[in-house]
mmCIF file of C-alpha atoms in Angstrom:
data_model
loop_
_atom_site.group_PDB
_atom_site.id
_atom_site.type_symbol
_atom_site.label_atom_id
_atom_site.label_comp_id
_atom_site.label_asym_id
_atom_site.label_seq_id
_atom_site.Cartn_x
_atom_site.Cartn_y
_atom_site.Cartn_z
ATOM 1 C CA MET A 1 11.244 -16.796 -5.118
ATOM 2 C CA ARG A 2 9.561 -17.874 -8.301
ATOM 3 C CA ILE A 3 7.585 -15.152 -9.980
ATOM 4 C CA GLY A 4 4.615 -15.663 -12.650
ATOM 5 C CA ALA A 5 3.050 -13.448 -14.588
ATOM 6 C CA CYS A 6 -0.303 -14.227 -16.514
ATOM 7 C CA GLN A 7 -0.822 -12.662 -19.707
ATOM 8 C CA THR A 8 -4.962 -13.064 -20.191
ATOM 9 C CA ARG A 9 -7.587 -12.272 -22.037
ATOM 10 C CA GLU A 10 -10.171 -9.696 -20.917
ATOM 11 C CA ILE A 11 -12.679 -11.254 -18.673
ATOM 12 C CA LEU A 12 -15.707 -8.496 -17.987
ATOM 13 C CA GLY A 13 -18.251 -9.083 -15.071
ATOM 14 C CA ASP A 14 -17.737 -12.744 -15.291
ATOM 15 C CA VAL A 15 -15.632 -13.084 -11.693
ATOM 16 C CA ASP A 16 -16.205 -17.318 -11.801
ATOM 17 C CA ALA A 17 -14.593 -17.397 -15.104
ATOM 18 C CA ALA A 18 -12.190 -14.735 -13.649
ATOM 19 C CA VAL A 19 -11.397 -17.700 -10.997
ATOM 20 C CA THR A 20 -11.612 -20.254 -13.147
ATOM 21 C CA VAL A 21 -8.041 -18.635 -14.353
ATOM 22 C CA ILE A 22 -6.668 -17.699 -11.691
ATOM 23 C CA GLN A 23 -7.044 -22.003 -11.069
ATOM 24 C CA GLY A 24 -5.772 -22.910 -14.786
ATOM 25 C CA PHE A 25 -2.642 -20.269 -14.186
ATOM 26 C CA ALA A 26 -2.171 -21.923 -10.690
ATOM 27 C CA GLU A 27 -2.192 -25.702 -12.028
ATOM 28 C CA ARG A 28 0.789 -24.624 -14.543
ATOM 29 C CA ALA A 29 2.251 -22.834 -11.912
ATOM 30 C CA ASP A 30 2.489 -25.903 -9.626
ATOM 31 C CA ALA A 31 4.051 -27.693 -12.253
ATOM 32 C CA ALA A 32 7.194 -24.190 -12.879
ATOM 33 C CA GLY A 33 7.616 -24.078 -9.573
ATOM 34 C CA VAL A 34 6.365 -20.426 -9.611
ATOM 35 C CA GLU A 35 5.032 -19.225 -6.151
ATOM 36 C CA LEU A 36 3.370 -15.873 -6.818
ATOM 37 C CA LEU A 37 1.164 -15.103 -9.124
ATOM 38 C CA LEU A 38 0.826 -12.137 -10.674
ATOM 39 C CA PHE A 39 -2.838 -10.714 -12.564
ATOM 40 C CA PRO A 40 -3.905 -7.838 -14.401
ATOM 41 C CA GLU A 41 -5.338 -4.798 -12.720
ATOM 42 C CA CYS A 42 -8.614 -4.864 -12.314
ATOM 43 C CA PHE A 43 -9.153 -9.007 -13.442
ATOM 44 C CA LEU A 44 -11.282 -10.108 -10.892
ATOM 45 C CA GLN A 45 -13.865 -8.030 -12.188
ATOM 46 C CA GLY A 46 -12.459 -6.757 -15.712
ATOM 47 C CA TYR A 47 -11.859 -2.639 -16.174
ATOM 48 C CA LEU A 48 -14.334 -0.832 -17.149
ATOM 49 C CA VAL A 49 -14.655 2.223 -15.252
ATOM 50 C CA THR A 50 -17.926 3.206 -15.749
ATOM 51 C CA GLY A 51 -20.232 3.909 -12.576
ATOM 52 C CA GLN A 52 -22.381 0.963 -13.705
ATOM 53 C CA HIS A 53 -20.064 -1.657 -13.691
ATOM 54 C CA VAL A 54 -17.959 -0.093 -11.013
ATOM 55 C CA HIS A 55 -21.071 0.366 -8.419
ATOM 56 C CA ARG A 56 -22.200 -3.497 -9.862
ATOM 57 C CA HIS A 57 -19.365 -6.260 -9.234
ATOM 58 C CA ALA A 58 -17.525 -4.200 -6.766
ATOM 59 C CA PHE A 59 -16.620 -6.348 -4.172
ATOM 60 C CA ASP A 60 -16.008 -5.590 0.046
ATOM 61 C CA VAL A 61 -12.924 -7.500 0.966
ATOM 62 C CA ARG A 62 -14.803 -7.870 4.129
ATOM 63 C CA SER A 63 -18.241 -9.255 2.778
ATOM 64 C CA THR A 64 -19.836 -12.724 2.645
ATOM 65 C CA GLU A 65 -19.929 -11.985 -0.972
ATOM 66 C CA PHE A 66 -15.822 -12.033 -1.364
ATOM 67 C CA ALA A 67 -15.779 -15.055 1.371
ATOM 68 C CA ALA A 68 -16.660 -17.740 -1.440
ATOM 69 C CA VAL A 69 -14.410 -15.860 -4.264
ATOM 70 C CA LEU A 70 -10.983 -16.393 -2.002
ATOM 71 C CA ALA A 71 -13.181 -19.706 -0.586
ATOM 72 C CA ARG A 72 -12.272 -20.399 -4.392
ATOM 73 C CA LEU A 73 -8.626 -19.293 -4.129
ATOM 74 C CA ALA A 74 -8.010 -21.134 -0.658
ATOM 75 C CA GLY A 75 -6.422 -24.389 -2.450
ATOM 76 C CA ILE A 76 -4.211 -22.864 -4.178
ATOM 77 C CA ARG A 77 -0.739 -23.374 -3.357
ATOM 78 C CA GLN A 78 0.694 -19.657 -4.534
ATOM 79 C CA MET A 79 0.949 -16.720 -3.682
ATOM 80 C CA LEU A 80 -2.186 -14.204 -5.396
ATOM 81 C CA VAL A 81 -1.694 -10.382 -5.766
ATOM 82 C CA LEU A 82 -4.829 -9.671 -7.778
ATOM 83 C CA GLY A 83 -6.359 -6.581 -9.326
ATOM 84 C CA MET A 84 -9.872 -5.683 -7.781
ATOM 85 C CA ILE A 85 -11.991 -4.022 -7.873
ATOM 86 C CA GLU A 86 -12.988 -3.001 -4.717
ATOM 87 C CA ARG A 87 -15.952 -1.486 -2.323
ATOM 88 C CA TRP A 88 -15.290 0.423 1.321
ATOM 89 C CA ARG A 89 -17.368 2.516 2.802
ATOM 90 C CA ARG A 90 -19.414 4.178 0.153
ATOM 91 C CA ARG A 91 -16.462 4.058 -1.870
ATOM 92 C CA TYR A 92 -14.421 2.456 -4.652
ATOM 93 C CA TYR A 93 -10.720 1.532 -5.005
ATOM 94 C CA ASN A 94 -8.623 -0.148 -8.063
ATOM 95 C CA THR A 95 -6.386 -2.587 -6.163
ATOM 96 C CA ALA A 96 -3.964 -5.095 -5.770
ATOM 97 C CA LEU A 97 -5.268 -7.684 -3.219
ATOM 98 C CA VAL A 98 -2.573 -9.544 -1.749
ATOM 99 C CA VAL A 99 -4.124 -13.139 -1.126
ATOM 100 C CA THR A 100 -2.485 -16.343 0.040
ATOM 101 C CA GLY A 101 -4.397 -19.725 1.259
ATOM 102 C CA GLY A 102 -7.741 -18.094 0.568
ATOM 103 C CA ARG A 103 -7.229 -14.979 3.012
ATOM 104 C CA VAL A 104 -6.437 -11.890 1.839
ATOM 105 C CA VAL A 105 -2.895 -10.470 4.197
ATOM 106 C CA GLY A 106 -3.101 -6.804 2.755
ATOM 107 C CA GLY A 107 -3.417 -4.614 -0.776
ATOM 108 C CA TYR A 108 -2.541 -2.001 -2.557
ATOM 109 C CA ARG A 109 -4.410 1.105 -4.252
ATOM 110 C CA LYS A 110 -3.796 2.617 -7.140
ATOM 111 C CA THR A 111 -2.751 6.062 -6.001
ATOM 112 C CA PHE A 112 -2.385 7.878 -9.666
ATOM 113 C CA LEU A 113 -5.539 7.944 -11.505
ATOM 114 C CA THR A 114 -6.305 8.938 -15.439
ATOM 115 C CA GLY A 115 -8.983 11.619 -16.101
ATOM 116 C CA GLY A 116 -11.079 8.414 -16.635
ATOM 117 C CA GLU A 117 -10.983 7.086 -13.240
ATOM 118 C CA SER A 118 -13.357 9.751 -11.421
ATOM 119 C CA VAL A 119 -15.463 6.590 -10.223
ATOM 120 C CA PHE A 120 -12.631 5.714 -8.020
ATOM 121 C CA THR A 121 -10.131 7.010 -4.733
ATOM 122 C CA ALA A 122 -6.993 7.028 -5.385
ATOM 123 C CA GLY A 123 -5.385 5.545 -2.751
ATOM 124 C CA ASP A 124 -2.838 6.481 -1.071
ATOM 125 C CA THR A 125 0.216 3.909 0.883
ATOM 126 C CA TYR A 126 2.614 1.537 -0.085
ATOM 127 C CA PRO A 127 3.162 -1.206 1.718
ATOM 128 C CA VAL A 128 5.448 -3.727 1.184
ATOM 129 C CA PHE A 129 5.460 -7.546 1.770
ATOM 130 C CA THR A 130 7.667 -9.940 1.901
ATOM 131 C CA TYR A 131 7.408 -13.475 0.477
ATOM 132 C CA GLU A 132 10.472 -16.531 0.665
ATOM 133 C CA GLY A 133 12.502 -14.201 2.220
ATOM 134 C CA VAL A 134 11.966 -11.389 -0.994
ATOM 135 C CA ARG A 135 10.506 -7.866 -0.535
ATOM 136 C CA PHE A 136 7.849 -6.380 -2.532
ATOM 137 C CA GLY A 137 5.675 -3.753 -4.215
ATOM 138 C CA ILE A 138 2.945 -2.735 -6.115
ATOM 139 C CA ASN A 139 2.197 -0.020 -8.590
ATOM 140 C CA ILE A 140 -0.748 -0.743 -11.182
ATOM 141 C CA CYS A 141 -0.423 0.429 -14.269
ATOM 142 C CA TYR A 142 -0.252 4.144 -14.358
ATOM 143 C CA ASP A 143 1.580 4.885 -11.335
ATOM 144 C CA THR A 144 4.463 3.515 -13.706
ATOM 145 C CA GLN A 145 4.634 7.085 -15.166
ATOM 146 C CA PHE A 146 5.102 8.510 -12.085
ATOM 147 C CA PRO A 147 8.869 8.036 -10.031
ATOM 148 C CA GLN A 148 7.816 9.195 -6.799
ATOM 149 C CA ALA A 149 5.352 6.311 -6.591
ATOM 150 C CA ALA A 150 8.293 3.242 -7.446
ATOM 151 C CA ALA A 151 10.309 4.931 -5.176
ATOM 152 C CA ALA A 152 7.942 5.500 -2.515
ATOM 153 C CA VAL A 153 8.183 0.911 -2.965
ATOM 154 C CA ALA A 154 12.121 1.259 -3.161
ATOM 155 C CA ALA A 155 12.276 3.618 -0.405
ATOM 156 C CA GLY A 156 10.395 0.223 1.210
ATOM 157 C CA GLU A 157 13.436 -2.142 1.071
ATOM 158 C CA ALA A 158 11.371 -3.548 -1.991
ATOM 159 C CA GLN A 159 13.511 -5.610 -4.829
ATOM 160 C CA VAL A 160 10.876 -6.212 -6.694
ATOM 161 C CA LEU A 161 7.670 -3.932 -7.985
ATOM 162 C CA LEU A 162 5.273 -6.091 -9.323
ATOM 163 C CA VAL A 163 2.286 -4.004 -11.816
ATOM 164 C CA PRO A 164 -0.715 -6.004 -12.879
ATOM 165 C CA ALA A 165 -1.814 -3.054 -16.261
ATOM 166 C CA GLN A 166 -4.402 -2.813 -18.529
ATOM 167 C CA ASN A 167 -4.043 -1.678 -21.948
ATOM 168 C CA MET A 168 -6.549 -2.412 -23.776
ATOM 169 C CA MET A 169 -6.937 0.811 -26.097
ATOM 170 C CA ARG A 170 -8.069 1.838 -29.220
ATOM 171 C CA ARG A 171 -5.730 -0.133 -31.859
ATOM 172 C CA GLU A 172 -3.925 3.089 -32.925
ATOM 173 C CA LYS A 173 -3.481 4.450 -29.560
ATOM 174 C CA ALA A 174 -2.176 1.065 -28.679
ATOM 175 C CA PHE A 175 0.558 0.117 -30.730
ATOM 176 C CA TRP A 176 1.496 3.295 -30.491
ATOM 177 C CA TRP A 177 2.027 2.354 -26.669
ATOM 178 C CA GLN A 178 3.021 -0.776 -27.223
ATOM 179 C CA ALA A 179 7.154 -0.108 -26.892
ATOM 180 C CA ARG A 180 6.795 2.774 -24.889
ATOM 181 C CA HIS A 181 5.313 0.718 -22.261
ATOM 182 C CA ASN A 182 8.859 -1.531 -21.061
ATOM 183 C CA GLU A 183 10.693 2.093 -22.006
ATOM 184 C CA ILE A 184 9.004 3.407 -18.888
ATOM 185 C CA GLY A 185 9.591 0.857 -16.771
ATOM 186 C CA ALA A 186 13.282 0.424 -18.010
ATOM 187 C CA ARG A 187 13.397 4.195 -16.771
ATOM 188 C CA ARG A 188 11.574 3.094 -12.449
ATOM 189 C CA VAL A 189 14.223 0.051 -12.163
ATOM 190 C CA GLN A 190 17.208 1.920 -13.225
ATOM 191 C CA GLU A 191 15.616 4.778 -10.470
ATOM 192 C CA THR A 192 15.491 2.640 -8.621
ATOM 193 C CA GLY A 193 17.017 -0.925 -8.299
ATOM 194 C CA MET A 194 14.363 -2.937 -8.320
ATOM 195 C CA TRP A 195 12.979 -5.618 -10.276
ATOM 196 C CA LEU A 196 9.714 -5.232 -12.799
ATOM 197 C CA VAL A 197 7.794 -7.378 -13.266
ATOM 198 C CA SER A 198 4.123 -6.796 -15.527
ATOM 199 C CA ALA A 199 0.529 -8.863 -15.826
ATOM 200 C CA ASP A 200 -1.910 -6.859 -18.836
ATOM 201 C CA VAL A 201 -4.326 -8.407 -20.825
ATOM 202 C CA THR A 202 -4.521 -9.436 -24.499
ATOM 203 C CA GLY A 203 -6.485 -9.569 -26.807
ATOM 204 C CA GLU A 204 -9.507 -7.681 -29.125
ATOM 205 C CA ARG A 205 -12.881 -6.325 -26.852
ATOM 206 C CA ASP A 206 -14.530 -5.888 -30.410
ATOM 207 C CA GLU A 207 -13.342 -4.009 -33.524
ATOM 208 C CA SER A 208 -11.584 -0.857 -32.325
ATOM 209 C CA ARG A 209 -10.401 -1.954 -29.380
ATOM 210 C CA ILE A 210 -7.118 -4.836 -28.949
ATOM 211 C CA GLY A 211 -4.704 -5.199 -26.028
ATOM 212 C CA LEU A 212 -1.067 -5.809 -26.557
ATOM 213 C CA GLY A 213 0.623 -5.992 -23.116
ATOM 214 C CA PRO A 214 3.544 -6.436 -22.641
ATOM 215 C CA THR A 215 3.509 -8.936 -19.544
ATOM 216 C CA CYS A 216 7.052 -8.132 -18.969
ATOM 217 C CA VAL A 217 10.273 -8.880 -17.173
ATOM 218 C CA ILE A 218 12.005 -6.056 -16.956
ATOM 219 C CA ASP A 219 15.119 -6.705 -14.984
ATOM 220 C CA PRO A 220 17.344 -4.299 -12.667
ATOM 221 C CA VAL A 221 19.695 -2.512 -14.946
ATOM 222 C CA GLY A 222 16.470 -2.071 -17.871
ATOM 223 C CA GLN A 223 16.569 -5.010 -19.911
ATOM 224 C CA VAL A 224 13.718 -6.942 -21.103
ATOM 225 C CA VAL A 225 14.561 -10.817 -18.922
ATOM 226 C CA ALA A 226 11.418 -12.360 -19.961
ATOM 227 C CA GLN A 227 8.264 -11.926 -22.088
ATOM 228 C CA VAL A 228 4.586 -13.266 -23.285
ATOM 229 C CA ARG A 229 4.434 -12.966 -26.578
ATOM 230 C CA THR A 230 2.049 -9.741 -28.124
ATOM 231 C CA GLY A 231 -1.567 -11.388 -29.376
ATOM 232 C CA THR A 232 -0.722 -15.574 -26.949
ATOM 233 C CA THR A 233 -1.706 -15.502 -23.010
ATOM 234 C CA GLY A 234 0.635 -16.989 -20.876
ATOM 235 C CA MET A 235 3.181 -16.612 -18.208
ATOM 236 C CA ALA A 236 6.850 -14.641 -17.929
ATOM 237 C CA THR A 237 8.734 -16.128 -14.836
ATOM 238 C CA ILE A 238 11.857 -14.910 -13.321
ATOM 239 C CA GLU A 239 13.983 -16.628 -9.430
ATOM 240 C CA ILE A 240 14.247 -13.631 -7.549
ATOM 241 C CA ASP A 241 16.882 -14.024 -4.438
ATOM 242 C CA PRO A 242 16.172 -12.944 -0.717
ATOM 243 C CA PRO A 243 18.970 -11.128 -0.169
#
C-alpha cells in the first residue's frame, strides 16, 4: 500500500476550503498511485483550541451537516485519515477520522492532551485498521511524546503509525522544536518496529506563529526516508508491503 502524508497550509474555520484541498491532493495521489492519504491534526476545521472555535465548528459525525461533507469526499478513491474536531454527547474530541468512499469506518480520539487543550475530552482506546493488507493505527501530535501511546498501537499488530500533527507555533519555539519532532518519532519506531508517517502544516498564521512541519516518513530503524521541504505544500510517500 502506498501512503501519502500531506503537508498543507493552515486553514481555520473554512470547511469548504479544506475539502477543496483534500480533493486536490486526491487528484495528485491518483497520478502517484497513492492508496491512503493522511492530513494534519484538526485539519478539517482548523486547529484552534479556544472554546469559541471548537464549539462553533465541531461536527457530530452522525449529523446531516457532516453527511454533506462526506458526500463531497465520496468520489475520492483513497482512504482518508483526516484530522477533525468532533462533537459527541456534549463533549468535544480531537479526532482522526478514517473515511473511505465517503463513509466513516472508524476513528481515533487523541489520548494525551496538552495543557492548552482543556476544551477537549481525552480518548481512551487505540483502534487498529487494516487496508490493502496493511495494519495501521494512529497517534495525534503530542501523543508521540508518550511511549505507551505508540506501544498500544503496536500491541494491535500494526505495521504503521500514522501521526496527524499541527505544529503552528511561536517562531522561537517552532525553530527549537523543528528537528526534535523527528527525534521523538525515531524513538517511537525504534521501540515498536513500526513505520511512522506524519502530516503537518506549513506557512505563517501571523507575525508571531509559523509552521515548519515536518511532514515525513520514518522507517522502523529510525531513519527519515521521505520528507516535504519546509515552507512548501506537498506529499511525502512510502510503499508499505503487507506482512
